[in-house]
Short mmCIF file of C-alpha atoms in Angstrom, two decimals:
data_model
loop_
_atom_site.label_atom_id
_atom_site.label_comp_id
_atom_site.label_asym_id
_atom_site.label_seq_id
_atom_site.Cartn_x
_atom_site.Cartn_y
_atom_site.Cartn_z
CA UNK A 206 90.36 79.05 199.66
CA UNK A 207 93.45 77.13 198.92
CA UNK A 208 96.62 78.36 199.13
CA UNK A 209 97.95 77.92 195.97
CA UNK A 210 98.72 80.97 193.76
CA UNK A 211 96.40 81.76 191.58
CA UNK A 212 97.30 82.31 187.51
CA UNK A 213 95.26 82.81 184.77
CA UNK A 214 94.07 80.79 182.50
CA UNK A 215 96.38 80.70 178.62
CA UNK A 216 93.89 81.41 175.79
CA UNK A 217 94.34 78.51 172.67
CA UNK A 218 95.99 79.78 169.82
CA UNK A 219 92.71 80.08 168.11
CA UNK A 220 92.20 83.32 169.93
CA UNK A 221 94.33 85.38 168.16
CA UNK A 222 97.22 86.39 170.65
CA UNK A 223 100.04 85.74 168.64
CA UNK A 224 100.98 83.68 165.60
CA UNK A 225 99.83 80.45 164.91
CA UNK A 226 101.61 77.47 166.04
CA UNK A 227 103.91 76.15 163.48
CA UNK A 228 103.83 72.69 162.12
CA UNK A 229 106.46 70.11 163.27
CA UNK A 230 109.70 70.49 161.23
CA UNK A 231 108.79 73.94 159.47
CA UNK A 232 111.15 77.02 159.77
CA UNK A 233 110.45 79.59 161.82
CA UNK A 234 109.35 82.90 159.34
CA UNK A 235 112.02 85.77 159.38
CA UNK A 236 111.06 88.62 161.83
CA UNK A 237 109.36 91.84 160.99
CA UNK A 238 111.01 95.05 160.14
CA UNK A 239 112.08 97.40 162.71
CA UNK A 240 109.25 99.99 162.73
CA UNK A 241 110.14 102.90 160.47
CA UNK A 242 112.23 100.93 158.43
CA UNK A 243 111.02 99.54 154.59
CA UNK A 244 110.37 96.25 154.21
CA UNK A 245 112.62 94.58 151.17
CA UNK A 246 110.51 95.26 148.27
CA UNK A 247 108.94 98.44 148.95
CA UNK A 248 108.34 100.51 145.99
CA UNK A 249 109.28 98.72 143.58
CA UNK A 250 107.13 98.92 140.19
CA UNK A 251 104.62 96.42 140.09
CA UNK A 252 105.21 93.70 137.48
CA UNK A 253 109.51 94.31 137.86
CA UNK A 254 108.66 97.64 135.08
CA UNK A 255 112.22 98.67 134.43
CA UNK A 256 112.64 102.15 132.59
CA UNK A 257 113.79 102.22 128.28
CA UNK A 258 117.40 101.79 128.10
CA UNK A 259 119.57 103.96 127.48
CA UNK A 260 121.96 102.28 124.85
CA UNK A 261 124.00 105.58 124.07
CA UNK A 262 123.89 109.16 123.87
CA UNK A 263 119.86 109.57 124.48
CA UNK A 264 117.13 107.96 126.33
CA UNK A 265 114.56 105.98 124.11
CA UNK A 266 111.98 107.48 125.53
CA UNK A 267 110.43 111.18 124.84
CA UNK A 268 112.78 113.74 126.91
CA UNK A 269 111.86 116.14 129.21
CA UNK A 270 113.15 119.87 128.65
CA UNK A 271 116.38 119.41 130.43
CA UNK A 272 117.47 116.24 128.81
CA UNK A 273 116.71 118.36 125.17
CA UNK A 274 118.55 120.99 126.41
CA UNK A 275 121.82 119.63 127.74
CA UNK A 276 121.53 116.68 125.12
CA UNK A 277 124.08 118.49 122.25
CA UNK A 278 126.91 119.44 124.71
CA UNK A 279 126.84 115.82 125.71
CA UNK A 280 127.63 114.97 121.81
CA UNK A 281 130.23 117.07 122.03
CA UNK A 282 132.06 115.22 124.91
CA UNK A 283 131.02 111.66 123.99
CA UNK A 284 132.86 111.59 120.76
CA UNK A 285 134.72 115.07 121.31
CA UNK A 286 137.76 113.72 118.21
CA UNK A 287 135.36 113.45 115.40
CA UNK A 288 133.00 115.92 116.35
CA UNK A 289 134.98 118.45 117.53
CA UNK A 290 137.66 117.61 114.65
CA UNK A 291 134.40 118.36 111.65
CA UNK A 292 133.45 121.41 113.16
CA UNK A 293 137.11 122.28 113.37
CA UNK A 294 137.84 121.40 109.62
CA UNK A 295 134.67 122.96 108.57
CA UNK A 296 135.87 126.53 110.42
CA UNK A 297 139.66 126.22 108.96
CA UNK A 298 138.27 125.18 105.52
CA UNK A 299 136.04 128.34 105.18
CA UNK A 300 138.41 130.35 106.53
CA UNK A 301 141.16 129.05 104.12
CA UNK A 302 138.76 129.52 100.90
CA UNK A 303 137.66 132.96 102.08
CA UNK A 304 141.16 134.20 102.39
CA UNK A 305 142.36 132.27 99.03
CA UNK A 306 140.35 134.27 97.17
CA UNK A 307 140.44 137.74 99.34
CA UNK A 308 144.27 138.28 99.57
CA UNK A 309 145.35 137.51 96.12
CA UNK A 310 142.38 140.01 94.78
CA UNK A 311 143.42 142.71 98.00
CA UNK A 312 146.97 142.55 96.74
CA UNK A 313 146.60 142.64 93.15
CA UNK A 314 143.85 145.68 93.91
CA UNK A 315 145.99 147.79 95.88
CA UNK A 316 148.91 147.58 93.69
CA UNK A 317 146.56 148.64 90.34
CA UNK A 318 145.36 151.67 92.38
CA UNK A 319 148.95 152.35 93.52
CA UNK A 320 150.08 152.23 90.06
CA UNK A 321 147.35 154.20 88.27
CA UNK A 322 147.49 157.48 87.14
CA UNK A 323 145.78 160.42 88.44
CA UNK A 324 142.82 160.32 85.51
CA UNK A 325 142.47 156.59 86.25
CA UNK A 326 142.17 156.68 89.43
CA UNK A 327 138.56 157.10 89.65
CA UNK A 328 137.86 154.41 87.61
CA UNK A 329 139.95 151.67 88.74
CA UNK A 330 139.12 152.51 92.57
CA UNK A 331 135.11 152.05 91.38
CA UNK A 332 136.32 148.70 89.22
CA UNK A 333 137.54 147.38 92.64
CA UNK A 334 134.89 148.02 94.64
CA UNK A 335 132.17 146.38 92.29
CA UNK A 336 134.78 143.34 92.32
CA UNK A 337 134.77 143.30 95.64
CA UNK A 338 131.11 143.62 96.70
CA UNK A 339 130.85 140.25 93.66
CA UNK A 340 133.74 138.40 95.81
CA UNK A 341 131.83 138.87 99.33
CA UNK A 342 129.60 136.06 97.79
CA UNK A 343 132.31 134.01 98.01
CA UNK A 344 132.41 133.85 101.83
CA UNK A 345 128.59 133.60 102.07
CA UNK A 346 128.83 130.61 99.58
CA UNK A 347 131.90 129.07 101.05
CA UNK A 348 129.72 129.38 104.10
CA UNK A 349 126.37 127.79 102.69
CA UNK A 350 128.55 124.44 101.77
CA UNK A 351 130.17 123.83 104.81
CA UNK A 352 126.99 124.66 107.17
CA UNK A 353 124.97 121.93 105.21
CA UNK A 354 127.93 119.13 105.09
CA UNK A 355 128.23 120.38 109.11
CA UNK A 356 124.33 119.34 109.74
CA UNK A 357 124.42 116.42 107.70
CA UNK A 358 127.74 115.01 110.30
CA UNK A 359 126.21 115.88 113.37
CA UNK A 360 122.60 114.48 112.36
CA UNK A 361 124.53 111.43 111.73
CA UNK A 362 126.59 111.27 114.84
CA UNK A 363 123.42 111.91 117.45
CA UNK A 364 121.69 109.06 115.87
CA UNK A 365 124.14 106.78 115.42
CA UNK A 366 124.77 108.27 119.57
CA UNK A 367 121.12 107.10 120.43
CA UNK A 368 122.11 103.56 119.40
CA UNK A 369 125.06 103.26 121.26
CA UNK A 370 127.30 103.19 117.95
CA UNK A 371 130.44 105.59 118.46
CA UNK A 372 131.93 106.07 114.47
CA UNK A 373 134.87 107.62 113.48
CA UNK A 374 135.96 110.94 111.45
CA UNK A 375 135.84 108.95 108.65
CA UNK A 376 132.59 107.14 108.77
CA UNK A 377 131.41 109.91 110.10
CA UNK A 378 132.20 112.05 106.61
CA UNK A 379 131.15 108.97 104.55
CA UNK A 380 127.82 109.00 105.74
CA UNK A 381 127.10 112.18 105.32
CA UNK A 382 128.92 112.88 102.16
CA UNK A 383 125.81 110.68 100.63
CA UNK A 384 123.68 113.48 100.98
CA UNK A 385 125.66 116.07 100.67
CA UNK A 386 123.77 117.56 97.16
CA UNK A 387 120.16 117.64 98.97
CA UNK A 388 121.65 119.78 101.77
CA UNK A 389 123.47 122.12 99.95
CA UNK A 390 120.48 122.65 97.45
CA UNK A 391 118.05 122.97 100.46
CA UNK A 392 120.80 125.58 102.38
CA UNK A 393 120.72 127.56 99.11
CA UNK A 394 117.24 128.00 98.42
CA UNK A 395 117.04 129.31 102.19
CA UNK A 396 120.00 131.28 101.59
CA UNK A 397 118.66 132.52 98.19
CA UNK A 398 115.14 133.41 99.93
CA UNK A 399 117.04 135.43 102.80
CA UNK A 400 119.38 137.09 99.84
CA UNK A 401 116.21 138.64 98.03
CA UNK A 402 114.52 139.63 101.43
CA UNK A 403 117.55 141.89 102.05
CA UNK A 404 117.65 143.44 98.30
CA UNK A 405 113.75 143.89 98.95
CA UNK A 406 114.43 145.94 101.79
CA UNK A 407 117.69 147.81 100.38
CA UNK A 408 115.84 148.43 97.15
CA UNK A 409 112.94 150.41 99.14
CA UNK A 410 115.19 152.05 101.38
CA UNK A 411 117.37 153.78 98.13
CA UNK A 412 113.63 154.32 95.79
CA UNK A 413 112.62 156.09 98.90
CA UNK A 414 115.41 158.33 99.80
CA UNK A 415 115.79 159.48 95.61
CA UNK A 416 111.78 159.97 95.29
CA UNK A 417 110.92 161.02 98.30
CA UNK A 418 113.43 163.51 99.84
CA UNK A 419 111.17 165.28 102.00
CA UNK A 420 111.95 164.42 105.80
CA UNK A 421 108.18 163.84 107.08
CA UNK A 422 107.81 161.32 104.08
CA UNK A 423 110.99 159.27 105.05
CA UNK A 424 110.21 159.56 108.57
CA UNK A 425 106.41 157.95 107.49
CA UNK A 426 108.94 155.19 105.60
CA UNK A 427 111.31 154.70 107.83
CA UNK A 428 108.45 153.59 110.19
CA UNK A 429 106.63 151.55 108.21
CA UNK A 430 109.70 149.97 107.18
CA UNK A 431 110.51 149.05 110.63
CA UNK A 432 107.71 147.52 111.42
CA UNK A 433 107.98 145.25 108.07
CA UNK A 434 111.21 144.47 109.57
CA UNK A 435 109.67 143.68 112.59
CA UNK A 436 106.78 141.35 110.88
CA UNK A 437 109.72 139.57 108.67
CA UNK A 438 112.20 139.00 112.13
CA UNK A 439 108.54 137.27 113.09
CA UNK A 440 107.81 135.47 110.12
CA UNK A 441 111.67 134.64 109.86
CA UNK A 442 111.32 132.79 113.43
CA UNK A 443 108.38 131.08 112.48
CA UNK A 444 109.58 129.20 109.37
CA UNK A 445 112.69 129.00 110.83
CA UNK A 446 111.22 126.93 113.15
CA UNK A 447 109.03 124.61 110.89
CA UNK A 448 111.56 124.18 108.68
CA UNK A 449 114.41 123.56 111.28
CA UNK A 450 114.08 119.84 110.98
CA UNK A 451 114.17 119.32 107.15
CA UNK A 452 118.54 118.79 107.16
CA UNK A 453 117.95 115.80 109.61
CA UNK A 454 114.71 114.53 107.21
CA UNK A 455 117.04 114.70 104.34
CA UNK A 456 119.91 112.60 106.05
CA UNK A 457 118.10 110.39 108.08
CA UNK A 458 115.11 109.74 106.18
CA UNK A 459 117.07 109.96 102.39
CA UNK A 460 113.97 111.91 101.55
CA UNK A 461 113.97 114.82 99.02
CA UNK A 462 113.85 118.38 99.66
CA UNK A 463 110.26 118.62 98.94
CA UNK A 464 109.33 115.57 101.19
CA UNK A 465 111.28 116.94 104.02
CA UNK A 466 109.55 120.30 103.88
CA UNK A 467 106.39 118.46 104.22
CA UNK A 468 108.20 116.29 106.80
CA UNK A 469 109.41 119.01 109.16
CA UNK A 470 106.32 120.87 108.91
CA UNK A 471 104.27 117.94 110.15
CA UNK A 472 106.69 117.20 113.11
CA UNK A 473 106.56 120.49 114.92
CA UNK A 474 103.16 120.89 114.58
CA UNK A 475 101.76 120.98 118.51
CA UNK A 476 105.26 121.73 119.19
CA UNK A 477 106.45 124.88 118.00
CA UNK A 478 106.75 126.85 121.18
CA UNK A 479 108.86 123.91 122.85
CA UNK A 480 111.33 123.54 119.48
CA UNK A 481 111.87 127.65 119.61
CA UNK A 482 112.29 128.09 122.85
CA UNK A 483 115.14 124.81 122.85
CA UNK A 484 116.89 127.11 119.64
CA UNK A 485 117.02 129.97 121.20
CA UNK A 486 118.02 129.26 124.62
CA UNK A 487 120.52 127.12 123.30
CA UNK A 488 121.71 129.77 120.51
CA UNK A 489 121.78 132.67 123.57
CA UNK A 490 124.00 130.02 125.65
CA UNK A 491 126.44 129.70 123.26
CA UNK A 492 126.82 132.55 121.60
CA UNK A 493 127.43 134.73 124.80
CA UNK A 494 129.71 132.24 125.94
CA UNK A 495 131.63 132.50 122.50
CA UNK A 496 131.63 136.72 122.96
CA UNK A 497 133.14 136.60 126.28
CA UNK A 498 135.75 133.76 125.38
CA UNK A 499 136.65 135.39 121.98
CA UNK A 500 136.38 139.25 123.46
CA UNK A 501 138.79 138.37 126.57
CA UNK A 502 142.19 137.97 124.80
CA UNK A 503 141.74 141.45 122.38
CA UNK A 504 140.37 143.35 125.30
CA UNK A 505 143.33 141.86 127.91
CA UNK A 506 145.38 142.14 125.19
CA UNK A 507 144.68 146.10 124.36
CA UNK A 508 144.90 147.34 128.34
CA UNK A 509 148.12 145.31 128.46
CA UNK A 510 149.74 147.09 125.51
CA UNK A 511 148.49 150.18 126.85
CA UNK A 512 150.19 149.53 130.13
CA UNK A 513 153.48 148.10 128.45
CA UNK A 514 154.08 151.00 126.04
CA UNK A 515 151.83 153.87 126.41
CA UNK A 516 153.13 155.42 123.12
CA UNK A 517 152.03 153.54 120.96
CA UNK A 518 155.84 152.25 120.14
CA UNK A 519 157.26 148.55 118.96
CA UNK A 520 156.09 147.10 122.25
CA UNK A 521 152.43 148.12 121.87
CA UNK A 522 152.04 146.88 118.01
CA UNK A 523 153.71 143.50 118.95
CA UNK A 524 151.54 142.94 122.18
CA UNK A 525 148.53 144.05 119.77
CA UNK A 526 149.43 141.94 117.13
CA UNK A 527 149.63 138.93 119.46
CA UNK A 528 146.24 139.89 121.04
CA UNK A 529 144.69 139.83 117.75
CA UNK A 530 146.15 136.38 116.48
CA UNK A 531 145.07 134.28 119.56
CA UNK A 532 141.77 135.97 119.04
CA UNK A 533 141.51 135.04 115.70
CA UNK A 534 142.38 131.15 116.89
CA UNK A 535 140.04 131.36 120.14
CA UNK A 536 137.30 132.45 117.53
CA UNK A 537 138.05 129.46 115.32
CA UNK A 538 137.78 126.65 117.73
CA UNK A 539 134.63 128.82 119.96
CA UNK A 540 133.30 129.40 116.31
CA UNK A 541 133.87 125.38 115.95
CA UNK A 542 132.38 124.58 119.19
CA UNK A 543 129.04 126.77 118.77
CA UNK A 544 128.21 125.36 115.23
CA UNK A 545 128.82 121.83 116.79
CA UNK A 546 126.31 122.34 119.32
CA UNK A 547 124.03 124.13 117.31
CA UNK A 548 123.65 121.81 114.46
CA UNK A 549 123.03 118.36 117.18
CA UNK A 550 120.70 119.56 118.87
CA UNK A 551 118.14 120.19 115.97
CA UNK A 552 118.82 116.91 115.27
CA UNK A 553 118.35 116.00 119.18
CA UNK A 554 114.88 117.23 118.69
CA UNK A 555 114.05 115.72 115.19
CA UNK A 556 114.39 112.84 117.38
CA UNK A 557 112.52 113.26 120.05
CA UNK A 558 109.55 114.50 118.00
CA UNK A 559 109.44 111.28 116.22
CA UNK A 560 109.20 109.88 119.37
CA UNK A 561 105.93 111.85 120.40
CA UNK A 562 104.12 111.35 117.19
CA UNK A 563 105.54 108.21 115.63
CA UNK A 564 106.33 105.52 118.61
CA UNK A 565 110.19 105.68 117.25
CA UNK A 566 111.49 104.76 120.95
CA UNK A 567 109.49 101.51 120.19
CA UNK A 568 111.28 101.05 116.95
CA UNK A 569 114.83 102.14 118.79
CA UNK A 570 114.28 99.57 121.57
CA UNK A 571 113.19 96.87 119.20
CA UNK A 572 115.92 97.21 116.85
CA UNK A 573 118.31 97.39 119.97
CA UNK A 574 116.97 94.43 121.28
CA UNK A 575 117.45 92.65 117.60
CA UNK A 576 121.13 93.90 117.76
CA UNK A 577 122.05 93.04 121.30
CA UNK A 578 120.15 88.98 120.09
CA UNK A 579 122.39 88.68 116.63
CA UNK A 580 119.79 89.26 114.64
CA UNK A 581 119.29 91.34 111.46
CA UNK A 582 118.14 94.48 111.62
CA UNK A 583 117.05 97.37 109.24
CA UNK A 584 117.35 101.35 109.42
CA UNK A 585 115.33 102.21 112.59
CA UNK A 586 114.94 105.83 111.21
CA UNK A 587 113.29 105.18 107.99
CA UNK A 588 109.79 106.54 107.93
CA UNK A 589 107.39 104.30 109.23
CA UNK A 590 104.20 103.57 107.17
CA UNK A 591 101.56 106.32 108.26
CA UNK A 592 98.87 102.93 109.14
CA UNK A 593 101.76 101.60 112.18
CA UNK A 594 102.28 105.14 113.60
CA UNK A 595 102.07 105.14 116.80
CA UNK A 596 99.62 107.47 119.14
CA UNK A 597 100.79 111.05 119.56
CA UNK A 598 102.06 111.72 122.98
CA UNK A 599 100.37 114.75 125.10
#
């Protein structure tokens, strides 16, 4: 046996220990990740898929539940001057008309019952209440125009939002002053509807208590009155809901009211549940926040005059006084705030609807796309021909 070491023999490269041997002049390949860590690349969408943009104040895409629900306080803060500044003129401007007509009529009423004689008085006190039970129509109609101008601005601002467009008061007003008559006939016919509901109701209440005074028959009325009350609340909810979408039809759309019924009604069908629950959730947020910020100041406000003057002196009236008119301004600008929010986000979800059953994120991202190239481009929210709708989404 020799006495050289022995070594063993080095398998070719052909038997698989190792990489191959590289080619004269090529690079040597970059080495492997660390083990655990991701290799450059990993997870990424096949094909370089990149989600819809997001241009503005929504997603073109159908939202989630979240997005829906947080979507109309994020109107408010992306363009906080002209929204918050309509909502605010809209408050002040009903507020102003209400009063224009109350205090004049208060002032020249309690100076005629002042002033009239003892065998008048009956009859001028019952002339003033009939005039006044005619002029609480004023509010309610005061009311009526300034809730449909209010929809028709802040369907205008969330889609001109989802487009990435950020308008002005003024453009803002222009736009929807077009279609101001549509709205306010389609608020009054609700408001008409409601109206005779409630005279329904009153008028069996008083035929019932002067036909029927016996106490087991009204008790047998009162109940079955209460539950009609109970089946109208329902059926109040239920059209309130299909019909919630027929302001934004009207603006958007430039459709009729008749059209728009027909309109709404087909766009929250297979999603009623979802489009109540986002109104009332949304309605419960903001009107308990707008309680506790509006309640705050008169409550402080009473303990602290109590504390300051427990007599009820100079002190106590003045700290009252001031209570009162800070609550009067915090319910202005809450009262602003709440119709703000309320009125975008029905038209949050007109939008999003369209995008379930009509492919309008298609239409949105194409006529971005057009915009962003220089090219012309048409009213992405005009109906689309029923033949090019797209398929519902599940």
């Amino acid at each position: 046996m020799s006495d050289q070491q022995w070594h063993p023999p080095t398998p070719p490269a052909s038997a698989g220990y190792g990489p191959p041997p590289l080619p004269p002049g090529a690079a040597a390949p970059p080495p492997p990740p660390a083990y655990g860590a991701t290799a450059p690349g990993y997870g990424a969408s096949p094909g370089g898929w990149t989600p819809p943009p997001k241009p503005g104040l929504l997603p073109l895409r159908p939202m989630g539940f979240g997005t829906l629900l947080w979507a109309p306080f994020r109107t408010l803060r992306r363009n906080p001057a002209p929204v918050f500044g309509t909502g605010l003129v809209v408050q002040l401007a009903s507020v102003v008309a209400t009063a224009a007509v109350f205090v004049p009529f208060l002032v020249l009423a309690i100076g005629r019952i002042e002033s009239a004689s003892a065998e008048d008085l009956d009859a001028v006190t019952t002339g003033t209440i009939g005039w006044l039970i005619l002029l609480s129509l004023v509010p309610v109609a005061v009311a009526v125009v300034a809730g449909a101008f209010l929809q028709g601005v802040m369907v205008v601002e969330v889609a001109s939002g989802t487009l990435g467009e950020r308008l002005g008061f003024g453009a803002l007003w222009k736009r929807a002053a077009s279609r101001i008559g549509p709205l306010i006939g389609w608020t009054l016919l609700v408001s008409v509807v409601v109206l005779g509901v409630f005279v329904l109701v009153a008028a069996i209440v008083v035929t019932t208590a002067l036909i029927a005074p016996d106490p087991v028959t009204v008790v047998g009325v009162v109940l079955v009155l209460l539950l009609l009350l109970l089946g109208l609340a329902v059926l109040g909810a239920w059209l309130g809901t299909k019909l919630a979408l027929v302001p934004s039809v009207i603006v958007l759309e430039r459709a009729g009211i008749a059209q728009s019924v027909r309109r709404s009604w087909q766009l929250t069908a297979g999603y009623f549940w979802r489009t109540f629950g986002l109104i009332l959730l949304v309605g419960l947020i903001v009107s308990t926040v707008a309680q506790t910020v509006v309640q705050v100041p008169t409550l402080g406000g009473t303990i602290l005059a109590v504390i300051l003057d427990p007599t009820a002196g100079a002190t106590y009236e003045a700290v009252t006084i001031g209570s009162t008119i800070i609550g009067t301004v915090l319910s202005i600008l809450v009262g602003a705030i709440v119709a703000v929010v309320q009125a975008a986000l029905v038209a949050v979800i007109y939008i999003d609807l369209r995008m379930r059953s009509e492919g309008l994120d298609l239409e949105l991202q194409r006529h971005v796309e057009e915009r962003e190239a220089g090219r012309p481009v048409s009213d992405p929210f005009a109906p689309a021909p029923a033949a090019d709708a797209a398929p519902t989404w599940s």
